PDB file of C-alpha atoms in Angstrom:
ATOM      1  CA  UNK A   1     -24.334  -7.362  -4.898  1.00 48.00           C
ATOM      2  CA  UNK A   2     -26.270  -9.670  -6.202  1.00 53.00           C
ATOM      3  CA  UNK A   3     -25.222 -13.220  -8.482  1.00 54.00           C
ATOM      4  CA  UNK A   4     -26.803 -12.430 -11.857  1.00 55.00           C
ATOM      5  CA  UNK A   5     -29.940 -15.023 -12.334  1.00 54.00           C
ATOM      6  CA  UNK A   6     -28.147 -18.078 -14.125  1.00 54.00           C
ATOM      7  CA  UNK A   7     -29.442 -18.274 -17.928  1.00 54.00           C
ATOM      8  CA  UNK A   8     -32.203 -20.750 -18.953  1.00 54.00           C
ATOM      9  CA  UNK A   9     -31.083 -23.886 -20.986  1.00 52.00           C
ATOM     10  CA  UNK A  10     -32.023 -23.528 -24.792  1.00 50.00           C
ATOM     11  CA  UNK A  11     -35.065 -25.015 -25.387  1.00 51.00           C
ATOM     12  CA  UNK A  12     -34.297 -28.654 -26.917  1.00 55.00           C
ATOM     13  CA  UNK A  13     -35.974 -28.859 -30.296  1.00 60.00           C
ATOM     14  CA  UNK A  14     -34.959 -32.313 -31.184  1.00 72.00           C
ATOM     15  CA  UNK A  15     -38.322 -33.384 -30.222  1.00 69.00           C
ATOM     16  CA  UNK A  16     -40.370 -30.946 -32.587  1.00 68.00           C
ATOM     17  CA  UNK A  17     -38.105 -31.445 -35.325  1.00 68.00           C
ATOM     18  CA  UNK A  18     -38.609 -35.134 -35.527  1.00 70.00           C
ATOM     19  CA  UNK A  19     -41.642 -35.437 -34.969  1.00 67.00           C
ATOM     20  CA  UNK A  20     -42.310 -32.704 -37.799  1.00 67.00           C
ATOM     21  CA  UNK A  21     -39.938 -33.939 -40.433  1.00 68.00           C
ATOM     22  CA  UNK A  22     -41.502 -37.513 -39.333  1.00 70.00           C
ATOM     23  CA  UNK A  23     -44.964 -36.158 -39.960  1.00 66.00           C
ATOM     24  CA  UNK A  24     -43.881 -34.915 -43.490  1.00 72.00           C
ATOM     25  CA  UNK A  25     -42.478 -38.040 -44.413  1.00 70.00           C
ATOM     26  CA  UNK A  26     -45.071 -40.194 -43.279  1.00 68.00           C
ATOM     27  CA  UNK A  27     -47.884 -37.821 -45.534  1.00 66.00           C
ATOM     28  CA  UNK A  28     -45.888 -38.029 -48.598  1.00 69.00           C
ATOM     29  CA  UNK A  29     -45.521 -41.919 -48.526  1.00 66.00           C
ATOM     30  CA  UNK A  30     -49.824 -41.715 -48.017  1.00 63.00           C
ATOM     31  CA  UNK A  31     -49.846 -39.380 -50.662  1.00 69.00           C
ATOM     32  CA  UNK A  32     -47.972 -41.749 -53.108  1.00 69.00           C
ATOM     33  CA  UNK A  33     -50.206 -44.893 -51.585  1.00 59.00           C
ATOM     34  CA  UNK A  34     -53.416 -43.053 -51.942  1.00 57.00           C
ATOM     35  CA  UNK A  35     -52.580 -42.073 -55.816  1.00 60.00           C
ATOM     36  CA  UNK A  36     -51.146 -45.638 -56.895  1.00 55.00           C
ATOM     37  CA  UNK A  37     -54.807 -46.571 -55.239  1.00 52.00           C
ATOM     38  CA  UNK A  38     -56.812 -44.009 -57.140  1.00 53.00           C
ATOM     39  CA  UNK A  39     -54.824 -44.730 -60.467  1.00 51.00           C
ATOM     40  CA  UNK A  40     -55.984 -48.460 -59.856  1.00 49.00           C
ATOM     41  CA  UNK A  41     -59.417 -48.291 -59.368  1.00 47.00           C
ATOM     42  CA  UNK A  42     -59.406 -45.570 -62.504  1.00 43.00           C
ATOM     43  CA  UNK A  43     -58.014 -48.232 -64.288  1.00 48.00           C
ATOM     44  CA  UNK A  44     -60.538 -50.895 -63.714  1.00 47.00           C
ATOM     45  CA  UNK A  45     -63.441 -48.514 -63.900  1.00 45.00           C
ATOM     46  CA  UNK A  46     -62.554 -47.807 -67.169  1.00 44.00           C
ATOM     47  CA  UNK A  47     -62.401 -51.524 -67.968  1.00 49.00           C
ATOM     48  CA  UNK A  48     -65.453 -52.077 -67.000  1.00 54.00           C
ATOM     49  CA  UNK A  49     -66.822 -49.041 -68.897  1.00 57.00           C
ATOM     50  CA  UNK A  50     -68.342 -50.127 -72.590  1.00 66.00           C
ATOM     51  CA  UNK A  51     -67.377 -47.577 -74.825  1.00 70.00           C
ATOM     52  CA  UNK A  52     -67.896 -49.084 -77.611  1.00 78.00           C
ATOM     53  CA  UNK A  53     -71.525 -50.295 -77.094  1.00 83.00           C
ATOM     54  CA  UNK A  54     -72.842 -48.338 -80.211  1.00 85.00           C
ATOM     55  CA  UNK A  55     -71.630 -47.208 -83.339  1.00 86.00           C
ATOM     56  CA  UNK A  56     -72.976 -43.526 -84.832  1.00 84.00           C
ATOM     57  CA  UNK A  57     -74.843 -45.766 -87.262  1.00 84.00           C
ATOM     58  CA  UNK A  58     -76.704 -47.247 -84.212  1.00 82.00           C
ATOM     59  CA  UNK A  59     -75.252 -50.866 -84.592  1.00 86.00           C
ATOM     60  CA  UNK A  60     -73.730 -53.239 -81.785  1.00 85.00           C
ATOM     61  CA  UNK A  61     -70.519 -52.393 -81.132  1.00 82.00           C
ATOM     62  CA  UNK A  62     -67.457 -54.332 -80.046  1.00 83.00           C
ATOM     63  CA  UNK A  63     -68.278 -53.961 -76.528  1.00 82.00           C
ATOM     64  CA  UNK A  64     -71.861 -54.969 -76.958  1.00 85.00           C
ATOM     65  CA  UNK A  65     -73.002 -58.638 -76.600  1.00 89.00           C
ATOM     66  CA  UNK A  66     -76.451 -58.142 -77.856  1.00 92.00           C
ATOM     67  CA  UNK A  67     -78.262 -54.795 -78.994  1.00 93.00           C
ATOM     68  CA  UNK A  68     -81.678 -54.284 -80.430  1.00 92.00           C
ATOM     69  CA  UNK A  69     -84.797 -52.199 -80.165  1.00 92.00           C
ATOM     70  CA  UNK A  70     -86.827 -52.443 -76.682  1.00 92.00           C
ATOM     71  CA  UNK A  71     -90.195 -53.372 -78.560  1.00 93.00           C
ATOM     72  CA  UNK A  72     -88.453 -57.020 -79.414  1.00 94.00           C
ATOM     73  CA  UNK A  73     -86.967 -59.470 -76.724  1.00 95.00           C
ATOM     74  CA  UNK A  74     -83.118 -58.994 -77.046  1.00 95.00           C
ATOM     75  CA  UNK A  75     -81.252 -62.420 -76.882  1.00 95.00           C
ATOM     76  CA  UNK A  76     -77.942 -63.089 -76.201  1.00 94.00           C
ATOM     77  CA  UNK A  77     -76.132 -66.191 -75.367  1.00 93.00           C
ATOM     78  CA  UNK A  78     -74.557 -67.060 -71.637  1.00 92.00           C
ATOM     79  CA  UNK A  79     -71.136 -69.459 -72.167  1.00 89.00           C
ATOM     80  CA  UNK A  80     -69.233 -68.609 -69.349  1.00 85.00           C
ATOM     81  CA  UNK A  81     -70.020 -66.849 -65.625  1.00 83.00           C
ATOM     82  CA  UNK A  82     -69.856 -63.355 -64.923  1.00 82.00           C
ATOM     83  CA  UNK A  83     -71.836 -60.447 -64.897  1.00 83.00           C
ATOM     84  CA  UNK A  84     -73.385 -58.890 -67.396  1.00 88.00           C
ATOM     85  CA  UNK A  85     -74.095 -55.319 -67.894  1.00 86.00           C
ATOM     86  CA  UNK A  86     -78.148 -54.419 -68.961  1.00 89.00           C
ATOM     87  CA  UNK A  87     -78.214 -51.123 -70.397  1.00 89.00           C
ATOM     88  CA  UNK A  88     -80.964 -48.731 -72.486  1.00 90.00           C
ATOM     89  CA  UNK A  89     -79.361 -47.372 -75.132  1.00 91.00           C
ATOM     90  CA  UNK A  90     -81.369 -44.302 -76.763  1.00 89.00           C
ATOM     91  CA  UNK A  91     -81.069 -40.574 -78.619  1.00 81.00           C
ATOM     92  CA  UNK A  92     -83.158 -38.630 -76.421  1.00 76.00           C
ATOM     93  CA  UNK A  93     -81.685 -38.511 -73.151  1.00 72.00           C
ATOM     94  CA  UNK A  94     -85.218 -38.020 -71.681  1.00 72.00           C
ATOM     95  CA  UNK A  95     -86.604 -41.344 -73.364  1.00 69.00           C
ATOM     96  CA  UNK A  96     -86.465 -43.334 -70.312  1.00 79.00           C
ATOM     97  CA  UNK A  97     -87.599 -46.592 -69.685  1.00 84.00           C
ATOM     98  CA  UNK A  98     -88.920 -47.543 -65.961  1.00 85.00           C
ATOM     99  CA  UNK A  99     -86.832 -49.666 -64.418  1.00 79.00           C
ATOM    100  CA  UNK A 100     -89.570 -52.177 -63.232  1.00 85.00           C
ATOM    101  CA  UNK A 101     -90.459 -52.404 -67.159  1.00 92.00           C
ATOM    102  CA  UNK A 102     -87.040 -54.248 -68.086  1.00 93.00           C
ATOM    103  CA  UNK A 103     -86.918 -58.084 -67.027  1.00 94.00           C
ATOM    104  CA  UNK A 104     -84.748 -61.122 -68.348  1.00 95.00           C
ATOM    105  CA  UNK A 105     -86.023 -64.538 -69.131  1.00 95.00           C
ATOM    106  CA  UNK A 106     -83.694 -67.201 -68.933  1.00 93.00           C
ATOM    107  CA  UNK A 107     -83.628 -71.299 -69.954  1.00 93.00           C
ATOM    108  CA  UNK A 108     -84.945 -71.851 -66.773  1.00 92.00           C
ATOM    109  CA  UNK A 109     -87.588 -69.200 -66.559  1.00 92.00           C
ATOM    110  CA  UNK A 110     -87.442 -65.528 -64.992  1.00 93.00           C
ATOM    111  CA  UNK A 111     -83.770 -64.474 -63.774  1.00 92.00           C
ATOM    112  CA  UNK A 112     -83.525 -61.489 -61.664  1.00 90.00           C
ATOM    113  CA  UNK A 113     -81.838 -58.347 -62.229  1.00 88.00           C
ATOM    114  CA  UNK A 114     -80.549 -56.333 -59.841  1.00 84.00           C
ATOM    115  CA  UNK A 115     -81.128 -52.053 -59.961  1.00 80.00           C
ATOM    116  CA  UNK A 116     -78.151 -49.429 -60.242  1.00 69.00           C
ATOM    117  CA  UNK A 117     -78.258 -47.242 -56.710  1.00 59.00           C
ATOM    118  CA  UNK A 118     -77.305 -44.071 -58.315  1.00 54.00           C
ATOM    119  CA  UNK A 119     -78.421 -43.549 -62.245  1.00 62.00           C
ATOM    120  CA  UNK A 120     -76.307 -41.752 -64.825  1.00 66.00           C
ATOM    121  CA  UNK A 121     -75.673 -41.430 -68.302  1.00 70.00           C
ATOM    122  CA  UNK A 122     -72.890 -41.750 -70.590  1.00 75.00           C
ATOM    123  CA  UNK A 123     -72.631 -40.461 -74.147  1.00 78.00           C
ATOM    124  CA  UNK A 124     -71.382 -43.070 -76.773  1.00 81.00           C
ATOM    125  CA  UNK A 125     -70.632 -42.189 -80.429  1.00 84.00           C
ATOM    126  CA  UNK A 126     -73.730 -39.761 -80.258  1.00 83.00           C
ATOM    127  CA  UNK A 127     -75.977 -42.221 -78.293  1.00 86.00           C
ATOM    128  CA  UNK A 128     -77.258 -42.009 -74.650  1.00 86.00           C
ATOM    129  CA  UNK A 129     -76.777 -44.790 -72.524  1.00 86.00           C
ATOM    130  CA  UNK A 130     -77.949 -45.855 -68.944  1.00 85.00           C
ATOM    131  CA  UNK A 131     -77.612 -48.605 -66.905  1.00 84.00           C
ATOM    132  CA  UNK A 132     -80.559 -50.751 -66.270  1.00 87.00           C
ATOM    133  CA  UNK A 133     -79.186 -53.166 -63.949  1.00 84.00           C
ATOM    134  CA  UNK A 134     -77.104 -56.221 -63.355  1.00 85.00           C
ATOM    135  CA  UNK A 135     -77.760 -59.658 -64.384  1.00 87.00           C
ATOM    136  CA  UNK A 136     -75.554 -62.591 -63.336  1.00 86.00           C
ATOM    137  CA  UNK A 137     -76.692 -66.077 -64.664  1.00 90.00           C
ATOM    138  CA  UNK A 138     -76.311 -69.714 -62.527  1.00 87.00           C
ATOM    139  CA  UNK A 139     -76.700 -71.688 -66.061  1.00 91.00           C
ATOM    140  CA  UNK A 140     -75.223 -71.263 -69.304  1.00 92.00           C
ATOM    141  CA  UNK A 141     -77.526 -70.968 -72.301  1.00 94.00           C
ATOM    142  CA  UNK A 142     -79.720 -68.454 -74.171  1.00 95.00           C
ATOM    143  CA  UNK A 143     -81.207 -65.516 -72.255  1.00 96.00           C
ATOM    144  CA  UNK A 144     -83.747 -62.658 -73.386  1.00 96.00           C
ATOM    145  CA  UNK A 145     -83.727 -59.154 -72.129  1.00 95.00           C
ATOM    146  CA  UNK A 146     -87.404 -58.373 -72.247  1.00 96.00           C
ATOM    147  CA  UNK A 147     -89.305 -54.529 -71.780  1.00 95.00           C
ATOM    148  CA  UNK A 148     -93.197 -54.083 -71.209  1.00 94.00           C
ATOM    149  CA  UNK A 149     -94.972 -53.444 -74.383  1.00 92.00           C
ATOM    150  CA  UNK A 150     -96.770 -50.366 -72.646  1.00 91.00           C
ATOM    151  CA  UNK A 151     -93.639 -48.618 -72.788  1.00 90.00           C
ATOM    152  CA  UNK A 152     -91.453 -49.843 -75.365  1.00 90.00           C
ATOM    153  CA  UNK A 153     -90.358 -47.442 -78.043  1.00 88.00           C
ATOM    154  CA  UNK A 154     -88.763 -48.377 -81.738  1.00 84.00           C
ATOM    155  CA  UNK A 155     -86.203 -45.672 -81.142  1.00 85.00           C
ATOM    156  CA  UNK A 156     -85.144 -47.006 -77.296  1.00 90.00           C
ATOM    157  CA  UNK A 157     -82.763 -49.938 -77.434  1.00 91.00           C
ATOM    158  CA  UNK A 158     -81.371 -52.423 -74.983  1.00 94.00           C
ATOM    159  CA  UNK A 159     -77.934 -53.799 -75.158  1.00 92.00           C
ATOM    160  CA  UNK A 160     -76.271 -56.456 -73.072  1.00 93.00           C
ATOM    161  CA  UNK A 161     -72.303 -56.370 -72.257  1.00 87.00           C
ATOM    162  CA  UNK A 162     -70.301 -58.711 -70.572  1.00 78.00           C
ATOM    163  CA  UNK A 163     -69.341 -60.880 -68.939  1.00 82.00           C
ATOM    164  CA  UNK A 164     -67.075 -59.485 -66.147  1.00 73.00           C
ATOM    165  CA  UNK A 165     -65.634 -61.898 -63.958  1.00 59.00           C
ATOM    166  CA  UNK A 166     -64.847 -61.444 -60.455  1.00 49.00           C
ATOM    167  CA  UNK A 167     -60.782 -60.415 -60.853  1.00 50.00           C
ATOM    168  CA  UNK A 168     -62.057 -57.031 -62.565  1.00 51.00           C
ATOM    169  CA  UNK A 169     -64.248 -56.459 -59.621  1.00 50.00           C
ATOM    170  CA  UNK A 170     -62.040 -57.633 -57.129  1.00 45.00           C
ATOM    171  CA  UNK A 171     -59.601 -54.988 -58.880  1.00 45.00           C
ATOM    172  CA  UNK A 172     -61.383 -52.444 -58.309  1.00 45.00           C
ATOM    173  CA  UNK A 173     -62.257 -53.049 -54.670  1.00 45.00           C
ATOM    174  CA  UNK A 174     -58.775 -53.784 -53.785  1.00 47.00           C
ATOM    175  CA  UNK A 175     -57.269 -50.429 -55.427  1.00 45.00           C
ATOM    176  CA  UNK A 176     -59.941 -49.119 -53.179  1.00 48.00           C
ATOM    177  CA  UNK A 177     -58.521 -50.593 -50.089  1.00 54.00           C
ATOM    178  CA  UNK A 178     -55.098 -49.304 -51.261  1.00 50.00           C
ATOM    179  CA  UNK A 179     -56.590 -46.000 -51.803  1.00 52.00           C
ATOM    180  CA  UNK A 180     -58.080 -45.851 -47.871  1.00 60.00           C
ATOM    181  CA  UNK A 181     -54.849 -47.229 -46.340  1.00 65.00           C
ATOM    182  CA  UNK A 182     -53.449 -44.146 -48.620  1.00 60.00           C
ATOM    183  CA  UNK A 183     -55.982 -42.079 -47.103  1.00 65.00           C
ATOM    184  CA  UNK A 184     -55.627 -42.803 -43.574  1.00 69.00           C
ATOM    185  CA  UNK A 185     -51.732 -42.809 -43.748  1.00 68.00           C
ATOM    186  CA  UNK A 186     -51.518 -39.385 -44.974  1.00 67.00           C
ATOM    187  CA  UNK A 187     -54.201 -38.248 -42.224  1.00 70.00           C
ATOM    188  CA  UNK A 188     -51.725 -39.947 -39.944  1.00 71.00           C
ATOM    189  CA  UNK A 189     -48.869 -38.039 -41.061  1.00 67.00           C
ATOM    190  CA  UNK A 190     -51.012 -34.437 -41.324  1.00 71.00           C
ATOM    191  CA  UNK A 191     -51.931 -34.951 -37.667  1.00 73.00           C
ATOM    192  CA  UNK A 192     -47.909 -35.917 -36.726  1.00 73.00           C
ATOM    193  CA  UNK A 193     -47.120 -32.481 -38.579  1.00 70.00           C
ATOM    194  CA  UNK A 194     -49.394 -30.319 -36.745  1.00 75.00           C
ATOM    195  CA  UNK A 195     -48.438 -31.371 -33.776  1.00 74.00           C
ATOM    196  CA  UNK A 196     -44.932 -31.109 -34.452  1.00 70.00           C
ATOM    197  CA  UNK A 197     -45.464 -27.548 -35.271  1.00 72.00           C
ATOM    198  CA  UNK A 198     -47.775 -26.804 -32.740  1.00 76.00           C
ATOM    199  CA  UNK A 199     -44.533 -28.057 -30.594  1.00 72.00           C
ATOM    200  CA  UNK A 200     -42.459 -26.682 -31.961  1.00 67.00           C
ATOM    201  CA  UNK A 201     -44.047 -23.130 -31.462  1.00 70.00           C
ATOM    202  CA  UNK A 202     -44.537 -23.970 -27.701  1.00 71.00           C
ATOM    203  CA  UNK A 203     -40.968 -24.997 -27.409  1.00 68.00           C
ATOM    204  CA  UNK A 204     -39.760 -21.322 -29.035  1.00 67.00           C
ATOM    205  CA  UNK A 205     -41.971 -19.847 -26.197  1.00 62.00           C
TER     206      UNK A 205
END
């Protein structure tokens, strides 16, 4: 007769389970990372957002630093660096200027501004506004936002807000960073849970 075949160990799952509840752990912490990084950059979006650029009554609001119609030049007054927000400020969402029609004139002559990428609107006390474009002086003094009589209209304004300094840009870009490292962190830990169960599974086998 025969010795009975001797039993097969138990399958050691200490392997599996830590590399599992490891995976888990390691996903949460890039989920918290990723929202205190997302909260951030919320945050200094909204900073940067003026909403408060018009009243209903179509007057300059706090957030404004100049506002008037697009058939006038539209001065404001540079005392400190930054940039400063050009925007076109109308009640017909379809009364848009070009973009190549909107120039600034500075003490020292033309100053460039530089084009939004992506355009957009954004609805303020009744009022459509869209960004025209950046504009950040080298010299202090008085500046004009000027738009191409061909296509200036009484009832399509230009505004000016500002100035935003570097730290609420650098704000921004740095809860971005914190949002990525959030990001890849929790990709990190996803992949360390799959394979955990994935091992685990082969290990039950």
């Amino acid at each position: 007769m025969s010795a009975p075949p001797p039993e097969r160990p138990a399958p050691r799952r200490t392997g599996p389970k830590v590399l599992t509840f490891s995976g888990i752990a390691v996903l949460v912490v890039g989920m918290i990372v990723g929202v205190v990084g997302l909260a951030g950059a919320a945050r200094g979006i909204v900073d940067l957002v003026p909403t408060d650029l018009v009243t209903s009554e179509g007057t300059a609001g706090s957030d404004a630093l100049a506002l008037g119609p697009s058939t006038t030049p539209v001065p404001f007054d540079v005392r400190e660096k930054g940039a400063y927000l050009v925007l076109e400020v109308s009640q017909d969402p379809s009364s848009r200027l070009p973009a190549s029609s909107v120039s600034a004139e500075g003490p020292s002559g033309p100053v460039r501004i530089s084009r939004p990428e992506q355009s957009g609107s954004l609805e303020v006390n009744g009022w459509s506004v869209f960004p025209v474009g950046v504009l950040v002086p080298d010299e202090e003094g008085t500046y004009a936002i000027v738009v191409d009589q061909q296509v200036a209209a009484d009832d399509v304004g230009i505004a000016v807000s500002g100035p935003f300094n570097a730290d609420s840009v650098a704000g921004i870009g740095g809860s971005g960073i914190v949002l990525l490292i959030g990001l890849l962190i929790g990709g990190l830990g996803f992949a360390m849970l799959v394979a955990g169960i994935i091992w685990w599974a082969v290990a039950r086998k």
